[in-house]
Amino acid sequence: MFIDGRQVPDGTIIETDIAIIGAGAAGITLAREFIGSQRHVTLIESGGLEPDEATQALYAGESKGVDYPLEAARLRYFGGSTNHWGGFCRPLAPIDFEARSWVPHSGWPITRATLDPFYARATTICQLGAGLTAGDFDDSAAWRLRAGGKSLNWQSIDLPGDDFVTRFFIYSKPTHFGEAYGGEIGRATNITTYLNSNVTEIVPDAAVQRVERLTVATLGVEGHPGRRFEIRPRMTILACGGIENARLLLLSNSVATEGLGNGRDLVGRFFMEHVHVPGQIALIALDARARIATGYDEPQVVGDAEVRAILMPSDAYLRREQRLGLNIAIYPQRPVAEGSDAERPVEAGVLGLLRLPGAPDATVAGEATLFGASCAAEPIPSPDNRVTLSTDRDALGLPRTRLDWRPLPVEQRDLARNVDALARNFGAWGHGIVRALFTERPDWQDEDIGWGNHHMGTTRMAADPQAGVVDADCRVHGIDNLYVAGSSIFPTGGPVNPTFTIVALAMRLADHLKSRKLAG
């Protein structure tokens, strides 16, 4: 059942077993897991079923460091940012969960093996295709087998050595969760969804050990003031996204004056985002003997799945060189980014423009096909990249977000050195050469910094309360009935899109909550 919060009488008190704040990928996944159970679930969504300008404006805030588009980065209506999701799915790698000496503040309190069964289940809700497993994201042979050895044109780029390997993204349709799952959530007799309803504070008991109530407000409509009511849950899950999760915990300060879960000043810290360098990081010229298979330069349909091959540094390379991760997508040649140091125009046969670093006389035999390469780079979790509260206030009277984010110099260095390694590997292969367009400098230049709108890390997971906001079960340290879902709990971000992992973690959290006895 859907209820418009603007129609709820002022002062109403709603009792529920489980309250889920936010109806995006995490919130909708969690709600679906309880359909038909004995527990009543209240799903609370700031927006309606369609976008609304006034509600979207609640995302506006201050950006320090990088000029980041806070209001445009997320969508604030039922389905959340899956409403503009590109559908890129890939799990984090086992190494992404490890504590690595060269990545400060790295290490999850769970392993990739812990998430593998939930990644398998996430393929269904993300609508990736039937019968997929986590291993299908890394196995060329599996895709050749699925295609019956016929239609799939995987001519893998088998570079020498073990520095770079072929791995895969599997594409969602993309699944817009509100559209795909709104019907079954609306029909579920044990789920009530409140639309146009903004949780303004999570209020704990005096000892700050349990959540007692949620205060909820709506925006005014046509001159009428907004409504105010309360929800009293036995268990609460915060699922508002990588920035808003931190903001709401910081806003919940009437009892815990520093904000809920923030006794160690960790809420909002360690914000991460995937840097996507605008334009291309490299140009690749391949001779006629080594054409890139269609699975690399465009997605390919195999059965009911759509897959794309990418190049990634191997675990062995990352450990040996102590580098950050990267995923490299290859595209048919497109214009070089404005302001780059690459000469124009670049045409097949004009190979003198492409030089392997350290080998200026490198050439490609015969006719060449040109490709561009783009990337998403792994971020380092830094406590200085953070979400705090602004002195400006939104239409509900709440302090707006202030985001302080700038990628670190080591991230720039590692990306440039990884591109150079790619060039060396292509040169050693003998069928292609690479011109690096992204080069090492002392620091980032503003024109280098693009982003994937991937907000991670602000309520990070850690076994030790001194190191994180939530524990391995996603429960806020010290608060018995408050959990956090979504990419804000990521201790590290890896080099791949977060939605698939968000869904897997939400399913794992749902299983944990089903095993818990409700108190109160």
Coordinates of C-alpha atoms in Angstrom, one line a residue:
M1 CA 0.0 0.0 0.0
F2 CA 1.2 3.5 -0.9
I3 CA 0.2 6.5 1.3
D4 CA 1.0 10.1 0.5
G5 CA 2.6 11.5 3.7
R6 CA 1.0 14.9 2.9
Q7 CA -2.4 13.3 3.7
V8 CA -1.3 12.0 7.1
P9 CA -2.8 14.1 9.9
D10 CA -0.4 16.1 12.0
G11 CA 0.7 14.3 15.2
T12 CA -0.1 10.8 13.9
I13 CA 2.0 8.1 15.5
I14 CA 2.7 5.0 13.4
E15 CA 3.9 1.8 15.0
T16 CA 5.8 -0.7 12.9
D17 CA 8.2 -3.6 13.2
I18 CA 10.8 -2.4 10.7
A19 CA 11.3 1.1 9.2
I20 CA 13.3 1.5 6.1
I21 CA 14.3 5.0 5.3
G22 CA 14.8 5.4 1.6
A23 CA 13.4 3.6 -1.4
G24 CA 16.3 3.2 -3.7
A25 CA 18.3 0.1 -4.7
A26 CA 19.0 -0.8 -1.0
G27 CA 15.6 0.1 0.5
I28 CA 13.6 -1.6 -2.2
T29 CA 15.7 -4.7 -2.1
L30 CA 15.3 -4.9 1.7
A31 CA 11.5 -4.4 1.5
R32 CA 11.1 -7.1 -1.1
E33 CA 12.9 -9.6 1.1
F34 CA 10.2 -9.2 3.7
I35 CA 7.2 -9.5 1.4
G36 CA 4.8 -12.1 2.9
S37 CA 6.6 -12.3 6.3
Q38 CA 5.0 -11.8 9.7
R39 CA 6.8 -8.5 10.1
H40 CA 5.2 -5.3 9.2
V41 CA 7.6 -3.0 7.2
T42 CA 7.2 0.7 6.7
L43 CA 9.1 2.1 3.7
I44 CA 9.7 5.8 3.9
E45 CA 10.5 7.8 0.7
S46 CA 11.2 11.5 0.4
G47 CA 9.8 11.8 -3.1
G48 CA 6.7 10.5 -4.9
L49 CA 6.4 8.1 -7.8
E50 CA 7.6 10.8 -10.3
P51 CA 10.3 13.4 -10.0
D52 CA 9.5 16.7 -8.3
E53 CA 11.6 19.8 -8.5
A54 CA 11.0 20.9 -4.9
T55 CA 11.9 17.5 -3.5
Q56 CA 15.0 17.2 -5.7
A57 CA 16.2 20.6 -4.4
L58 CA 16.5 19.1 -0.9
Y59 CA 19.8 17.5 -2.2
A60 CA 21.4 20.9 -2.9
G61 CA 24.4 21.8 -0.7
E62 CA 27.9 23.2 -0.6
S63 CA 30.9 21.7 -2.4
K64 CA 34.4 22.3 -1.3
G65 CA 37.5 21.1 -3.1
V66 CA 36.0 19.7 -6.3
D67 CA 32.9 21.6 -7.6
Y68 CA 30.6 18.6 -7.2
P69 CA 27.0 18.7 -8.4
L70 CA 25.2 17.5 -5.3
E71 CA 21.7 18.2 -6.5
A72 CA 22.2 16.5 -9.8
A73 CA 24.1 13.5 -8.7
R74 CA 21.2 11.6 -7.2
L75 CA 17.4 11.2 -7.8
R76 CA 15.0 11.7 -5.0
Y77 CA 11.8 9.8 -5.8
F78 CA 10.6 6.2 -5.6
G79 CA 13.4 4.0 -7.0
G80 CA 16.0 6.5 -6.1
S81 CA 19.0 6.8 -8.4
T82 CA 18.2 3.5 -10.1
N83 CA 15.9 5.8 -12.2
H84 CA 19.0 7.0 -14.1
W85 CA 21.2 4.0 -13.5
G86 CA 23.3 2.8 -16.5
G87 CA 23.0 -0.8 -15.4
F88 CA 26.8 -1.6 -15.0
C89 CA 27.2 -4.6 -12.8
R90 CA 30.3 -6.3 -11.5
P91 CA 31.3 -7.5 -8.0
L92 CA 34.2 -6.2 -6.0
A93 CA 37.2 -8.5 -6.3
P94 CA 38.6 -10.5 -3.3
I95 CA 41.6 -8.1 -3.1
D96 CA 39.2 -5.2 -2.6
F97 CA 38.1 -6.6 0.7
E98 CA 41.6 -7.1 2.0
A99 CA 43.7 -4.8 4.3
R100 CA 46.5 -3.7 1.9
S101 CA 49.6 -2.0 3.3
W102 CA 49.7 0.5 0.4
V103 CA 46.0 1.5 0.8
P104 CA 45.5 3.5 4.0
H105 CA 42.3 2.5 6.0
S106 CA 41.7 -0.5 3.8
G107 CA 40.2 -3.8 4.9
W108 CA 36.6 -5.0 5.3
P109 CA 35.5 -7.1 8.3
I110 CA 34.0 -9.5 5.7
T111 CA 35.5 -11.3 2.7
R112 CA 34.4 -11.6 -0.9
A113 CA 33.5 -15.3 -0.1
T114 CA 31.0 -14.0 2.4
L115 CA 29.2 -12.0 -0.3
D116 CA 29.4 -14.6 -3.1
P117 CA 26.0 -16.2 -2.4
F118 CA 24.4 -12.8 -2.2
Y119 CA 26.1 -11.6 -5.4
A120 CA 24.5 -14.7 -7.0
R121 CA 21.1 -13.7 -5.7
A122 CA 21.6 -10.1 -6.7
T123 CA 21.9 -11.2 -10.4
T124 CA 18.2 -11.9 -10.2
I125 CA 16.9 -8.6 -8.7
C126 CA 19.3 -6.7 -11.1
Q127 CA 17.9 -8.8 -14.0
L128 CA 21.2 -9.8 -15.4
G129 CA 20.1 -13.1 -16.9
A130 CA 19.3 -16.6 -15.7
G131 CA 21.7 -18.9 -13.9
L132 CA 24.6 -16.5 -13.4
T133 CA 27.2 -16.8 -10.7
A134 CA 29.8 -14.5 -9.3
G135 CA 32.4 -16.4 -11.3
D136 CA 30.8 -15.5 -14.6
F137 CA 32.3 -12.0 -14.3
D138 CA 35.8 -13.3 -14.8
D139 CA 35.5 -16.3 -17.1
S140 CA 35.8 -15.9 -20.9
A141 CA 35.4 -19.7 -21.4
A142 CA 32.0 -19.5 -19.6
W143 CA 30.7 -17.0 -22.1
R144 CA 32.0 -19.0 -25.1
L145 CA 30.2 -22.1 -23.7
R146 CA 27.0 -20.1 -23.2
A147 CA 27.1 -19.0 -26.8
G148 CA 27.6 -22.6 -27.9
G149 CA 31.0 -21.6 -29.3
K150 CA 29.3 -19.8 -32.2
S151 CA 28.0 -16.3 -31.9
L152 CA 30.3 -14.9 -29.2
N153 CA 33.4 -13.3 -30.8
W154 CA 35.8 -13.2 -27.9
Q155 CA 39.2 -12.8 -29.3
S156 CA 40.7 -12.0 -25.9
I157 CA 43.5 -9.4 -25.7
D158 CA 46.1 -11.8 -24.3
L159 CA 48.8 -9.4 -23.2
P160 CA 52.1 -11.0 -22.2
G161 CA 52.8 -11.6 -18.6
D162 CA 50.2 -11.2 -15.8
D163 CA 49.9 -7.4 -15.5
F164 CA 46.4 -7.1 -17.2
V165 CA 43.6 -9.5 -17.5
T166 CA 40.2 -9.6 -19.3
R167 CA 37.2 -9.4 -17.0
F168 CA 33.5 -8.6 -17.6
F169 CA 30.7 -6.2 -16.8
I170 CA 27.2 -7.7 -17.1
Y171 CA 24.6 -5.2 -17.8
S172 CA 21.2 -4.8 -16.1
K173 CA 18.4 -3.8 -18.5
P174 CA 19.0 -1.3 -16.7
T175 CA 16.5 -2.2 -14.0
H176 CA 14.7 0.9 -12.6
F177 CA 13.8 -0.5 -9.2
G178 CA 10.7 1.7 -8.6
E179 CA 9.2 0.7 -11.9
A180 CA 10.2 -2.9 -11.7
Y181 CA 9.2 -3.6 -8.1
G182 CA 6.7 -0.9 -7.2
G183 CA 3.8 -3.1 -8.1
E184 CA 4.7 -6.0 -5.8
I185 CA 5.6 -3.7 -3.0
G186 CA 2.3 -1.9 -3.4
R187 CA 0.3 -5.1 -3.3
A188 CA 2.2 -6.6 -0.3
T189 CA -0.2 -6.7 2.7
N190 CA 2.7 -6.3 5.2
I191 CA 4.4 -3.3 3.6
T192 CA 3.2 0.3 3.8
T193 CA 5.1 2.9 1.8
Y194 CA 4.9 6.5 2.8
L195 CA 5.7 8.8 -0.2
N196 CA 6.6 12.5 0.0
S197 CA 7.8 11.8 3.5
N198 CA 11.1 13.1 4.9
V199 CA 12.7 11.7 8.0
T200 CA 14.1 14.7 9.7
E201 CA 15.6 13.0 12.8
I202 CA 16.3 9.5 14.1
V203 CA 15.6 9.9 17.8
P204 CA 17.2 7.5 20.3
D205 CA 16.4 6.8 24.0
A206 CA 18.2 8.8 26.7
A207 CA 21.0 6.3 26.9
V208 CA 21.5 6.4 23.1
Q209 CA 21.3 2.6 22.9
R210 CA 18.1 2.2 20.9
V211 CA 16.1 4.1 18.3
E212 CA 12.7 5.2 19.8
R213 CA 11.1 7.2 17.0
L214 CA 11.5 8.8 13.6
T215 CA 10.3 12.4 13.1
V216 CA 8.8 12.9 9.6
A217 CA 8.0 16.0 7.7
T218 CA 6.5 16.8 4.3
L219 CA 6.9 19.8 2.1
G220 CA 4.1 22.3 2.0
V221 CA 1.8 22.1 -1.1
E222 CA 0.1 25.2 -2.7
G223 CA 0.4 27.4 0.3
H224 CA -0.5 24.7 2.8
P225 CA 2.1 23.9 5.5
G226 CA 3.7 20.5 5.5
R227 CA 2.6 17.7 7.8
R228 CA 4.5 16.4 10.9
F229 CA 4.1 12.9 12.2
E230 CA 6.1 10.1 13.9
I231 CA 7.0 6.5 13.1
R232 CA 7.9 4.3 16.1
P233 CA 9.8 1.2 14.8
R234 CA 11.2 -1.8 16.6
M235 CA 14.1 -1.8 14.1
T236 CA 15.3 0.9 11.8
I237 CA 17.4 0.7 8.5
L238 CA 18.9 3.8 7.1
A239 CA 19.1 3.5 3.2
C240 CA 19.3 7.0 1.9
G241 CA 22.5 6.9 -0.1
G242 CA 26.2 7.5 0.4
I243 CA 25.8 11.2 1.4
E244 CA 22.3 11.4 2.9
N245 CA 23.0 8.5 5.2
A246 CA 25.7 10.5 6.9
R247 CA 23.7 13.7 6.8
L248 CA 20.7 12.2 8.6
L249 CA 22.9 10.7 11.3
L250 CA 24.5 14.1 11.8
L251 CA 21.1 15.8 11.9
S252 CA 20.0 13.3 14.6
N253 CA 21.5 15.4 17.3
S254 CA 18.8 16.3 19.8
V255 CA 19.8 13.6 22.2
A256 CA 23.3 12.6 20.8
T257 CA 24.5 16.1 20.4
E258 CA 27.4 15.1 18.0
G259 CA 25.0 13.0 15.9
L260 CA 24.0 9.3 16.1
G261 CA 26.9 6.9 15.7
N262 CA 29.3 9.8 15.8
G263 CA 30.9 9.5 19.2
R264 CA 34.3 9.0 17.5
D265 CA 33.8 11.7 14.8
L266 CA 33.7 9.1 12.0
V267 CA 30.2 9.8 10.5
G268 CA 30.7 11.6 7.2
R269 CA 34.4 10.9 6.9
F270 CA 36.1 8.7 4.3
F271 CA 33.9 9.9 1.4
M272 CA 34.9 8.1 -1.8
E273 CA 34.0 8.6 -5.4
H274 CA 35.3 6.9 -8.6
V275 CA 37.3 9.3 -10.7
H276 CA 36.4 9.0 -14.3
V277 CA 38.9 11.1 -16.3
P278 CA 37.0 13.2 -18.8
G279 CA 37.7 12.1 -22.4
Q280 CA 40.3 9.3 -22.9
I281 CA 43.2 8.1 -20.9
A282 CA 45.0 6.5 -23.9
L283 CA 44.8 5.9 -27.6
I284 CA 45.4 2.3 -28.8
A285 CA 46.5 1.4 -32.3
L286 CA 46.2 -2.3 -33.3
D287 CA 47.4 -4.0 -36.4
A288 CA 45.2 -6.1 -38.7
R289 CA 46.3 -9.3 -37.0
A290 CA 44.9 -8.3 -33.6
R291 CA 41.5 -6.7 -34.0
I292 CA 39.7 -6.3 -30.7
A293 CA 36.7 -8.5 -30.5
T294 CA 33.3 -6.9 -30.4
G295 CA 32.9 -8.0 -26.8
Y296 CA 35.4 -5.3 -25.8
D297 CA 34.4 -2.3 -27.9
E298 CA 30.7 -2.8 -27.4
P299 CA 28.4 -5.0 -25.3
Q300 CA 27.4 -8.3 -26.7
V301 CA 24.2 -10.3 -26.0
V302 CA 24.6 -13.9 -25.0
G303 CA 21.3 -15.6 -24.3
D304 CA 19.4 -13.3 -22.0
A305 CA 22.6 -11.6 -20.7
E306 CA 24.4 -8.6 -22.1
V307 CA 28.2 -8.6 -21.4
R308 CA 31.2 -6.4 -22.0
A309 CA 34.9 -7.3 -21.7
I310 CA 37.2 -4.8 -19.9
L311 CA 40.9 -4.8 -19.0
M312 CA 41.9 -4.7 -15.4
P313 CA 45.2 -4.9 -13.6
S314 CA 45.7 -8.4 -12.1
D315 CA 45.9 -9.0 -8.4
A316 CA 49.5 -10.1 -8.9
Y317 CA 50.4 -6.7 -10.5
L318 CA 48.5 -4.7 -7.9
R319 CA 50.4 -6.5 -5.1
R320 CA 53.8 -6.4 -6.8
E321 CA 53.6 -2.7 -7.8
Q322 CA 51.4 -1.7 -4.8
R323 CA 48.9 0.1 -6.9
L324 CA 45.3 1.1 -6.8
G325 CA 42.8 -0.8 -9.0
L326 CA 41.4 0.3 -12.3
N327 CA 39.0 -0.8 -14.9
I328 CA 39.6 0.1 -18.6
A329 CA 36.9 0.2 -21.2
I330 CA 37.9 0.3 -24.9
Y331 CA 35.8 2.2 -27.4
P332 CA 36.1 2.9 -31.2
Q333 CA 38.1 6.1 -31.6
R334 CA 36.4 9.3 -30.6
P335 CA 37.6 12.9 -30.4
V336 CA 40.3 13.6 -28.0
A337 CA 39.3 15.6 -24.8
E338 CA 39.7 19.3 -25.2
G339 CA 43.0 20.5 -23.7
S340 CA 44.8 17.2 -23.9
D341 CA 48.4 17.0 -25.2
A342 CA 47.4 14.7 -28.1
E343 CA 47.8 16.0 -31.6
R344 CA 44.8 16.2 -33.9
P345 CA 43.6 14.7 -36.1
V346 CA 44.5 11.1 -35.3
E347 CA 43.7 8.8 -38.2
A348 CA 44.5 5.2 -39.1
G349 CA 47.9 5.2 -40.7
V350 CA 49.1 8.3 -38.8
L351 CA 51.0 6.1 -36.4
G352 CA 53.8 8.5 -35.8
L353 CA 51.5 10.2 -33.3
L354 CA 51.3 7.1 -31.1
R355 CA 54.5 6.4 -29.2
L356 CA 55.2 3.8 -26.6
P357 CA 56.7 5.5 -23.5
G358 CA 60.4 4.8 -23.5
A359 CA 60.4 3.5 -27.1
P360 CA 59.9 6.4 -29.5
D361 CA 60.5 4.3 -32.6
A362 CA 57.7 1.8 -31.9
T363 CA 55.5 1.1 -34.9
V364 CA 52.5 -1.0 -35.8
A365 CA 52.7 -3.3 -38.8
G366 CA 50.3 -2.8 -41.6
E367 CA 46.9 -1.1 -41.4
A368 CA 45.8 -0.1 -37.9
T369 CA 42.6 0.3 -36.1
L370 CA 42.4 3.0 -33.5
F371 CA 40.6 2.8 -30.2
G372 CA 40.2 5.1 -27.2
A373 CA 40.4 3.9 -23.6
S374 CA 38.5 5.3 -20.7
C375 CA 38.6 4.3 -17.0
A376 CA 37.2 4.3 -13.5
A377 CA 39.9 4.4 -10.8
E378 CA 39.9 3.1 -7.3
P379 CA 39.8 5.8 -4.6
I380 CA 41.7 5.9 -1.3
P381 CA 39.5 6.3 1.8
S382 CA 40.7 9.5 3.4
P383 CA 39.3 10.9 6.6
D384 CA 39.7 14.4 5.2
N385 CA 37.2 13.8 2.4
R386 CA 34.0 14.1 4.3
V387 CA 30.4 15.1 4.6
T388 CA 29.4 17.7 7.2
L389 CA 26.5 20.0 7.7
S390 CA 26.3 23.5 6.2
T391 CA 25.0 26.6 7.8
D392 CA 22.5 27.0 5.0
R393 CA 19.1 25.4 5.4
D394 CA 16.7 23.6 3.1
A395 CA 12.9 24.0 2.7
L396 CA 12.3 21.7 5.7
G397 CA 14.5 24.0 7.9
L398 CA 17.4 21.4 8.1
P399 CA 21.1 22.2 7.6
R400 CA 22.1 21.3 4.0
T401 CA 25.0 19.0 3.1
R402 CA 28.5 20.3 2.8
L403 CA 30.8 18.0 0.8
D404 CA 34.6 18.3 1.1
W405 CA 36.2 16.1 -1.6
R406 CA 39.3 16.1 -3.7
P407 CA 41.1 13.0 -4.9
L408 CA 44.5 12.5 -3.4
P409 CA 47.8 12.9 -5.3
V410 CA 48.6 9.2 -5.0
E411 CA 45.5 8.4 -6.9
Q412 CA 46.7 10.6 -9.8
R413 CA 50.1 9.0 -9.6
D414 CA 48.8 5.4 -9.6
L415 CA 46.4 6.1 -12.5
A416 CA 49.2 7.6 -14.6
R417 CA 51.5 4.7 -13.8
N418 CA 48.9 2.1 -14.6
V419 CA 48.3 3.7 -18.0
D420 CA 52.1 3.5 -18.6
A421 CA 52.0 -0.1 -17.7
L422 CA 49.2 -0.7 -20.1
A423 CA 51.3 0.9 -22.8
R424 CA 54.3 -1.3 -22.0
N425 CA 52.2 -4.4 -22.1
F426 CA 50.7 -3.6 -25.5
G427 CA 54.2 -2.8 -26.8
A428 CA 55.5 -6.2 -25.6
W429 CA 52.6 -7.9 -27.2
G430 CA 53.7 -6.8 -30.6
H431 CA 50.3 -6.2 -32.2
G432 CA 49.6 -2.8 -30.9
I433 CA 50.9 0.4 -29.4
V434 CA 49.5 2.9 -26.9
R435 CA 49.8 6.6 -26.5
A436 CA 49.1 7.6 -22.9
L437 CA 47.0 10.8 -22.7
F438 CA 47.0 10.8 -18.9
T439 CA 50.4 11.6 -17.5
E440 CA 51.9 11.8 -14.0
R441 CA 52.0 15.2 -12.4
P442 CA 52.5 16.4 -8.8
D443 CA 48.8 16.8 -8.3
W444 CA 45.4 16.6 -9.9
Q445 CA 44.4 19.3 -12.4
D446 CA 40.8 20.4 -12.2
E447 CA 40.2 19.4 -15.8
D448 CA 41.3 15.8 -15.0
I449 CA 38.6 15.2 -12.4
G450 CA 35.3 13.6 -13.5
W451 CA 33.2 11.3 -11.5
G452 CA 30.8 8.4 -11.6
N453 CA 28.2 9.8 -9.1
H454 CA 29.2 6.9 -6.8
H455 CA 29.0 8.0 -3.2
M456 CA 30.7 5.6 -0.8
G457 CA 32.4 5.3 2.6
T458 CA 30.7 7.9 4.9
T459 CA 29.4 5.3 7.5
R460 CA 32.1 2.7 6.9
M461 CA 32.0 -0.9 8.1
A462 CA 34.6 -2.0 10.7
A463 CA 34.8 -4.6 13.4
D464 CA 36.4 -2.0 15.7
P465 CA 34.1 0.9 16.8
Q466 CA 37.3 3.1 16.7
A467 CA 37.6 2.5 13.0
G468 CA 34.0 2.5 11.6
V469 CA 30.4 3.5 12.1
V470 CA 28.8 0.1 11.6
D471 CA 29.8 -3.5 12.4
A472 CA 30.1 -6.5 10.1
D473 CA 26.3 -6.9 10.3
C474 CA 25.7 -3.3 9.2
R475 CA 24.5 -2.3 12.7
V476 CA 25.6 1.1 14.1
H477 CA 28.1 0.5 16.8
G478 CA 26.5 0.9 20.3
I479 CA 22.9 1.2 19.0
D480 CA 21.0 -2.1 19.2
N481 CA 18.2 -1.5 16.6
L482 CA 19.8 0.8 14.0
Y483 CA 21.3 -0.5 10.7
V484 CA 22.7 1.2 7.6
A485 CA 22.4 -0.1 4.1
G486 CA 24.0 1.1 0.9
S487 CA 27.5 2.1 -0.3
S488 CA 28.0 4.5 2.6
I489 CA 29.1 1.4 4.5
F490 CA 31.9 0.5 2.0
P491 CA 35.4 0.7 3.7
T492 CA 37.0 0.8 0.3
G493 CA 35.4 1.3 -3.1
G494 CA 37.3 -0.8 -5.6
P495 CA 37.3 0.3 -9.2
V496 CA 33.8 -0.8 -10.2
N497 CA 30.3 0.6 -10.0
P498 CA 28.7 0.1 -6.5
T499 CA 25.0 -0.8 -7.2
F500 CA 25.5 -4.6 -7.6
T501 CA 27.4 -4.7 -4.2
I502 CA 24.7 -2.5 -2.6
V503 CA 22.1 -5.0 -3.6
A504 CA 24.1 -8.0 -2.4
L505 CA 24.8 -6.3 1.0
A506 CA 21.1 -5.5 1.3
M507 CA 20.2 -9.1 0.8
R508 CA 22.7 -10.2 3.4
L509 CA 21.4 -7.6 5.8
A510 CA 17.8 -8.9 5.2
D511 CA 18.9 -12.4 6.1
H512 CA 20.5 -11.2 9.3
L513 CA 17.4 -9.3 10.3
K514 CA 15.2 -12.2 9.7
S515 CA 17.2 -14.2 12.2
R516 CA 16.9 -11.5 14.9
K517 CA 14.2 -11.5 17.4
L518 CA 12.4 -8.1 17.6
A519 CA 12.6 -6.5 21.0
G520 CA 10.3 -3.9 22.5

